[in-house]
Coordinates of C-alpha atoms and ligand atoms in Angstrom, one line a residue:
M1 CA 14.5 79.8 -30.8
A2 CA 15.5 78.8 -27.2
S3 CA 14.8 81.6 -24.7
I4 CA 17.3 82.4 -21.9
A5 CA 16.7 85.0 -19.2
V6 CA 19.8 86.8 -17.9
T7 CA 19.7 89.1 -14.8
G8 CA 22.3 91.8 -14.5
S9 CA 22.3 92.0 -18.3
A10 CA 23.3 95.7 -18.5
S11 CA 26.9 95.4 -17.2
G12 CA 30.0 93.3 -16.5
I13 CA 29.6 89.6 -16.5
G14 CA 25.8 89.6 -17.3
A15 CA 26.3 91.8 -20.4
E16 CA 29.1 89.5 -21.6
V17 CA 26.9 86.4 -21.0
C18 CA 24.1 88.0 -23.1
K19 CA 26.5 88.7 -25.9
M20 CA 27.9 85.2 -26.0
L21 CA 24.6 83.3 -25.7
A22 CA 23.0 85.6 -28.3
S23 CA 25.9 84.8 -30.7
E24 CA 25.2 81.1 -30.0
G25 CA 21.6 81.5 -31.2
Y26 CA 19.7 82.0 -28.0
S27 CA 16.9 84.6 -27.7
I28 CA 17.9 86.7 -24.7
I29 CA 15.5 88.2 -22.1
G30 CA 17.7 90.6 -20.1
I31 CA 16.6 91.9 -16.7
D32 CA 18.2 94.9 -15.1
R33 CA 17.4 98.2 -13.3
N34 CA 16.7 99.9 -16.6
T35 CA 16.5 99.0 -20.3
D36 CA 19.1 101.3 -21.8
D37 CA 21.0 98.6 -23.7
N38 CA 20.2 96.1 -26.5
F39 CA 19.7 93.0 -24.3
T40 CA 17.8 94.3 -21.3
K41 CA 14.1 93.9 -22.1
I42 CA 12.7 94.1 -18.5
A43 CA 13.4 96.9 -16.0
A44 CA 13.0 95.5 -12.5
D45 CA 14.4 96.1 -9.1
L46 CA 15.4 92.7 -7.8
A47 CA 16.0 94.0 -4.3
T48 CA 12.3 94.3 -3.8
I49 CA 9.5 91.6 -3.6
S50 CA 7.4 93.6 -6.1
G51 CA 10.3 93.9 -8.5
R52 CA 11.0 90.2 -8.4
R53 CA 7.3 89.4 -9.0
S54 CA 7.0 91.7 -11.9
A55 CA 10.2 90.3 -13.4
V56 CA 8.8 86.7 -13.1
N57 CA 5.5 87.8 -14.8
E58 CA 7.3 89.7 -17.6
I59 CA 9.8 86.8 -18.3
T60 CA 6.9 84.3 -18.3
R61 CA 5.0 86.5 -20.8
L62 CA 8.1 87.1 -23.1
C63 CA 9.0 83.4 -23.3
D64 CA 5.3 82.3 -23.6
G65 CA 5.6 80.2 -20.5
K66 CA 8.6 78.1 -21.8
L67 CA 12.0 79.1 -20.6
D68 CA 15.1 77.2 -21.6
G69 CA 17.3 78.7 -18.9
I70 CA 18.0 81.5 -16.5
I71 CA 21.4 82.9 -15.7
C72 CA 21.4 85.0 -12.5
C73 CA 24.2 87.5 -12.7
A74 CA 22.7 90.6 -11.0
G75 CA 24.5 91.3 -7.8
V76 CA 25.9 94.1 -5.7
G77 CA 29.3 94.0 -4.0
V78 CA 30.9 95.2 -0.8
T79 CA 30.5 98.9 -1.8
A80 CA 26.7 98.6 -1.8
P81 CA 25.1 101.3 0.3
S82 CA 23.5 98.8 2.7
T83 CA 23.8 95.3 3.9
S84 CA 20.1 94.7 3.2
L85 CA 20.6 95.5 -0.4
I86 CA 23.3 92.8 -0.6
V87 CA 20.9 90.3 1.0
G88 CA 18.0 91.4 -1.2
V89 CA 19.7 91.3 -4.6
N90 CA 22.3 88.6 -4.1
Y91 CA 20.1 86.0 -2.3
F92 CA 16.4 86.7 -2.6
G93 CA 16.8 88.3 -6.0
V94 CA 18.0 85.0 -7.2
T95 CA 16.0 82.4 -5.2
E96 CA 12.6 84.1 -5.6
L97 CA 13.1 84.6 -9.3
I98 CA 14.2 81.1 -10.0
E99 CA 11.3 79.7 -7.8
G100 CA 8.8 81.8 -9.7
L101 CA 10.1 80.5 -13.0
T102 CA 10.1 76.8 -12.1
E103 CA 6.9 76.1 -14.1
S104 CA 8.2 77.7 -17.3
L105 CA 11.6 75.9 -16.9
T106 CA 9.8 72.6 -16.3
K107 CA 7.7 72.9 -19.5
V108 CA 10.8 72.8 -21.7
G109 CA 11.8 69.4 -20.4
K110 CA 15.6 70.2 -20.6
A111 CA 16.4 73.5 -18.9
S112 CA 19.6 75.0 -17.4
V113 CA 20.0 77.4 -14.5
V114 CA 23.3 79.0 -13.7
V115 CA 23.8 81.2 -10.6
I116 CA 26.8 83.5 -10.4
G117 CA 28.2 82.9 -6.9
S118 CA 31.7 84.0 -5.8
V119 CA 34.9 82.7 -4.5
A120 CA 33.9 84.7 -1.4
S121 CA 31.1 82.1 -0.8
T122 CA 33.7 80.0 1.1
H123 CA 34.7 82.7 3.6
Q124 CA 33.5 83.3 7.1
Q125 CA 30.8 80.7 7.4
Q126 CA 30.9 80.4 11.2
E127 CA 30.6 84.1 11.8
T128 CA 27.7 84.5 9.5
A129 CA 25.8 81.2 10.2
E130 CA 22.8 83.0 11.7
L131 CA 22.5 85.3 8.7
A132 CA 22.7 82.4 6.3
Q133 CA 20.1 80.5 8.2
A134 CA 17.6 83.4 8.0
M135 CA 18.1 83.4 4.3
F136 CA 17.6 79.6 4.1
D137 CA 14.4 80.2 6.1
S138 CA 13.2 82.7 3.5
D139 CA 12.9 85.3 6.3
E140 CA 14.1 88.4 4.5
E141 CA 13.1 90.7 7.3
K142 CA 15.2 88.7 9.8
A143 CA 18.1 88.4 7.4
N144 CA 18.1 92.2 6.9
H145 CA 18.0 92.8 10.6
I146 CA 20.9 90.4 11.3
A147 CA 22.9 91.9 8.4
E148 CA 22.3 95.4 9.6
M149 CA 23.3 94.5 13.2
M150 CA 26.5 92.9 11.8
G151 CA 27.1 96.2 10.0
S152 CA 29.7 94.7 7.6
T153 CA 29.0 94.7 3.9
H154 CA 32.0 92.4 3.5
L155 CA 30.5 89.8 5.8
A156 CA 27.0 90.2 4.3
Y157 CA 28.4 89.7 0.8
A158 CA 30.2 86.5 1.8
A159 CA 27.1 85.2 3.6
S160 CA 24.8 86.1 0.6
K161 CA 27.1 84.2 -1.8
Y162 CA 27.5 81.2 0.5
A163 CA 23.7 81.0 1.1
V164 CA 22.8 81.4 -2.6
T165 CA 25.4 78.7 -3.5
A166 CA 24.0 76.3 -0.9
W167 CA 20.4 77.1 -1.9
A168 CA 21.2 76.4 -5.6
R169 CA 22.8 73.1 -4.8
K170 CA 19.8 72.0 -2.7
W171 CA 17.4 73.2 -5.4
S172 CA 19.4 71.2 -8.1
V173 CA 18.5 68.1 -6.2
S174 CA 14.8 68.8 -5.9
V175 CA 14.2 69.8 -9.6
A176 CA 16.5 67.3 -11.3
N177 CA 13.5 65.1 -12.1
K178 CA 11.8 68.0 -13.9
G179 CA 14.7 68.1 -16.4
I180 CA 16.3 71.2 -14.9
R181 CA 20.0 71.3 -14.3
V182 CA 21.3 73.9 -11.8
N183 CA 24.9 74.9 -11.4
I184 CA 26.9 77.7 -9.9
V185 CA 29.9 79.6 -11.3
A186 CA 32.1 81.1 -8.6
P187 CA 34.3 83.8 -10.1
G188 CA 37.4 85.2 -8.5
A189 CA 38.3 88.9 -9.2
V190 CA 36.9 89.9 -12.6
E191 CA 37.5 93.3 -14.2
T192 CA 34.0 94.8 -14.1
P193 CA 32.5 98.0 -12.7
L194 CA 31.6 96.1 -9.5
H195 CA 35.3 95.1 -9.0
Q196 CA 36.5 98.6 -10.0
A197 CA 34.3 100.1 -7.3
S198 CA 35.9 97.8 -4.7
K199 CA 39.3 98.8 -5.8
D200 CA 38.4 102.5 -5.6
D201 CA 36.9 102.2 -2.1
P202 CA 39.1 103.5 0.7
R203 CA 37.9 100.8 3.1
F204 CA 38.6 97.8 0.8
G205 CA 40.8 99.1 -2.0
E206 CA 44.2 98.0 -0.8
A207 CA 43.1 94.5 0.2
V208 CA 41.2 94.0 -3.0
K209 CA 44.2 95.1 -5.1
N210 CA 46.6 92.8 -3.1
F211 CA 44.3 89.8 -3.4
V212 CA 45.6 88.4 -6.6
A213 CA 45.0 84.9 -8.0
P214 CA 48.0 82.5 -8.5
M215 CA 47.8 83.2 -12.2
G216 CA 48.9 86.8 -11.4
R217 CA 46.0 88.6 -13.0
N218 CA 42.3 89.2 -12.7
G219 CA 39.7 87.6 -15.0
Q220 CA 37.8 89.2 -17.8
P221 CA 34.0 89.0 -18.1
E222 CA 34.2 86.8 -21.2
E223 CA 36.1 84.2 -19.2
I224 CA 33.1 83.8 -16.9
A225 CA 30.7 83.8 -19.9
N226 CA 32.7 80.9 -21.4
A227 CA 32.0 78.8 -18.3
V228 CA 28.3 79.8 -18.4
S229 CA 28.1 78.9 -22.1
F230 CA 29.5 75.5 -21.3
L231 CA 27.1 74.9 -18.4
V232 CA 24.1 75.9 -20.5
S233 CA 25.1 73.7 -23.4
E234 CA 24.5 70.0 -24.1
K235 CA 28.2 69.5 -23.4
A236 CA 27.3 69.8 -19.7
S237 CA 24.3 67.5 -19.9
F238 CA 25.3 65.5 -16.8
V239 CA 26.7 68.4 -14.8
N240 CA 24.2 69.3 -12.0
G241 CA 24.6 70.8 -8.6
S242 CA 28.3 71.7 -9.3
V243 CA 30.2 74.8 -8.2
L244 CA 32.7 75.7 -11.0
F245 CA 35.4 78.1 -9.7
V246 CA 36.6 80.4 -12.4
D247 CA 39.1 82.3 -10.4
G248 CA 42.7 81.8 -11.7
G249 CA 43.4 79.4 -8.8
M250 CA 42.3 81.6 -6.0
D251 CA 40.1 79.0 -4.2
A252 CA 42.9 76.4 -4.5
M253 CA 45.3 78.9 -3.0
I254 CA 43.0 79.7 0.0
R255 CA 41.6 76.2 0.6
A256 CA 44.2 73.8 -0.8
K257 CA 43.0 70.9 1.5
Q258 CA 39.3 71.5 1.3
F259 CA 37.2 70.5 -1.7
Ligands
LIG1 P1 28.4 94.7 -12.4 O1 28.1 95.8 -11.4 O2 29.2 95.0 -13.6 O3 27.0 94.2 -12.9 C1 25.9 93.8 -12.0 C2 24.6 94.1 -12.7 O4 23.6 93.8 -11.7 C3 24.4 95.6 -13.1 O5 24.0 95.7 -14.4 C4 23.4 96.1 -12.1 O6 22.5 97.1 -12.6 C5 22.6 94.8 -11.8 N1 21.8 94.9 -10.6 C6 22.3 95.3 -9.3 N2 21.4 95.5 -8.5 C7 20.2 95.2 -9.1 C8 18.8 95.2 -8.7 N3 18.5 95.6 -7.5 N4 17.9 94.9 -9.7 C9 18.3 94.6 -10.9 N5 19.5 94.5 -11.3 C10 20.5 94.9 -10.5 O7 29.0 93.5 -11.6 P2 29.6 92.1 -12.1 O8 31.0 92.1 -11.6 O9 29.4 91.9 -13.5 O10 28.8 91.1 -11.2 C11 28.0 90.1 -11.7 C12 27.9 89.0 -10.6 O11 29.2 88.4 -10.4 C13 27.5 89.5 -9.3 O12 26.6 88.6 -8.7 C14 28.8 89.5 -8.5 O13 28.5 89.4 -7.1 C15 29.5 88.3 -9.1 N6 30.9 88.4 -8.8 C16 31.7 89.4 -9.4 C17 33.1 89.4 -9.2 C18 34.0 90.4 -9.7 O14 35.1 90.5 -9.4 N7 33.5 91.2 -10.7 C19 33.7 88.3 -8.3 C20 32.8 87.3 -7.8 C21 31.5 87.4 -8.1

């Protein structure tokens, strides 16, 4: 049975991805902060270097060194308690995990990686260029310092999602000859605990509630899982390095002339 690792498996989009891919016959190796649900097999804190390393070791053990795919859903939003947590989970918790699993992904001969980015990845690139550069340079300490100086979880979130999207696209080029496809799903507002926390936050609540997609509603986690399911499948066999916006038209509304 094909093995797929899913981070953030305990909640929201990650939980829905687990459910959908399991129903399609994949064996799921869920990774989250604790193992209280059916899909999460590995408890690891992806905000830390040791947590990422232990996740890589455990995934490798559970899949016997042959991994058909990894879906990186774990993430924290603008209500996170610190900007360094945003940088740690949303960027390094993705890139270090994927890099650590390259050998296992290569052994399959035909593997698929999907990173959950965000429609926010297209925001504020000028303002956060230095922060993004520190992430590209794999300098977590510097990135944390810049993010803390910036003092805005909103900017840190946008920068982390921009950087992880750009990293994944670059990585898709370097591993294509190993039979690994890498794509990014960029959701708009999706009804999950993360989004609810933003709506409930006195700093961001009003803006989040007023930022509605042209379709006039927010997405549901299964609508994101549908896109992931497609990208993992053979139907997407020539799709590589793509950013698939699943956002009810939000990106088209904001950046009509840029694509
Ligand atoms: P969620 O809060 O429902 O789920 C996130 C999961 O990640 C949780 O199970 C949480 O425990 C896990 N996680 C967080 N920090 C972790 C850590 N240090 N170590 C291990 N696991 C950790 O959130 P949601 O909405 O399902 O988010 C999934 C992804 O989608 C995130 O990357 C988020 O940035 C992205 N996204 C969500 C949007 C939304 O409106 N819900 C919009 C755009 C992107």
